[in-house]
XYZ file of C-alpha atoms in Angstrom:
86
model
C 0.000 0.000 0.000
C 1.419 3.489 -0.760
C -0.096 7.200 -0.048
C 0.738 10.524 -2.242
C 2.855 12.930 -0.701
C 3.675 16.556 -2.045
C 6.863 18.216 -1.500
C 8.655 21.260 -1.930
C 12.644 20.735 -3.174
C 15.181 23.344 -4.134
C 15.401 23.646 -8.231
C 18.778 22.201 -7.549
C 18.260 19.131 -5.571
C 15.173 18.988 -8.689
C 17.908 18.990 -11.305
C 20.013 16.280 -9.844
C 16.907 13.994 -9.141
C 15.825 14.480 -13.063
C 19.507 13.974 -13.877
C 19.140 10.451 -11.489
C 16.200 9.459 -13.006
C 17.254 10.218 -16.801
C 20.298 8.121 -15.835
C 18.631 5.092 -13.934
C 15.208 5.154 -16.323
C 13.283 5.561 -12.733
C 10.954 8.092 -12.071
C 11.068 10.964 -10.204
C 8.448 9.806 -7.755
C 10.061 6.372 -7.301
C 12.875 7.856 -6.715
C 12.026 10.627 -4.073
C 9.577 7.745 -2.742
C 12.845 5.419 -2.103
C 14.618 8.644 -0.979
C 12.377 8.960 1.860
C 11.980 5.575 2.908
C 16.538 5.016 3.333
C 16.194 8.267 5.307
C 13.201 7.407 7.724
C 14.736 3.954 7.893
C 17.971 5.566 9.127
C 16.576 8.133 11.372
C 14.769 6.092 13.353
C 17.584 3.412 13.536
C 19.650 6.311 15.109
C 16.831 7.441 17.454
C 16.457 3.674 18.705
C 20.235 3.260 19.438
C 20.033 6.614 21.010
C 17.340 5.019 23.025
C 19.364 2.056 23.996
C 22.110 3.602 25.416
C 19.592 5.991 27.471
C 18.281 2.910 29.351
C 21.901 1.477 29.733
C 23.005 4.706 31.152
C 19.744 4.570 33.239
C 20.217 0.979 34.142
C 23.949 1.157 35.204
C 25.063 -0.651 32.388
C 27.789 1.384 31.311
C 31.623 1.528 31.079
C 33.716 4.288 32.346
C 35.284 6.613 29.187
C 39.360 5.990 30.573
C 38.675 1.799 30.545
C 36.507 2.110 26.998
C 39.827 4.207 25.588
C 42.187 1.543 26.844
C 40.183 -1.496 25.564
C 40.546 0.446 22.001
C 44.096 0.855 22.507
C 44.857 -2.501 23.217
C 42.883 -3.778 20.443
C 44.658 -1.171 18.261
C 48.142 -2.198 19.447
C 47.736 -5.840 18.681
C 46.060 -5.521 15.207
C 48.767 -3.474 14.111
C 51.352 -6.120 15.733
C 49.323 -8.791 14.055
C 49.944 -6.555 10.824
C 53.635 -6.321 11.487
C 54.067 -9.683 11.630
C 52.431 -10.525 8.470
């Protein structure tokens, strides 16, 4: 099921959809329609992570910044030794 949706773009970010849709034989609509859907998609996977690591913080389930930068470190050090040693 789909719904119709008008929307205002700059003339610009017009030109470079026509020049998409010349180029892929798409639409304009299917285009913008697929356009929307990656960036919702994305959003809200951001705002649910963001939400997640609210209720760790919340629930205690975090690690302190000093510890996180030395697990990084080590794991840094020994994939580059790894690398050294071929």
């Amino acid at each position: 099921m789909s719904a119709t949706m008008t929307i205002r773009v700059s003339e610009d970010t017009l030109a470079k959809l026509t020049k998409i849709a010349e180029g892929t034989k798409r639409s304009k609509s299917f285009l913008a329609g697929e356009a929307v859907s990656a960036y919702v998609e994305r959003e809200l996977a951001i705002i649910e992570g963001i939400q997640r690591g609210l209720a760790d913080v919340k629930a205690g389930r975090v690690v302190p910044h000093e510890q996180a930068i030395a697990e990084a470190r080590q794991i840094i050090a020994e994939a580059r030794r790894k690398k050294a040693q071929g």
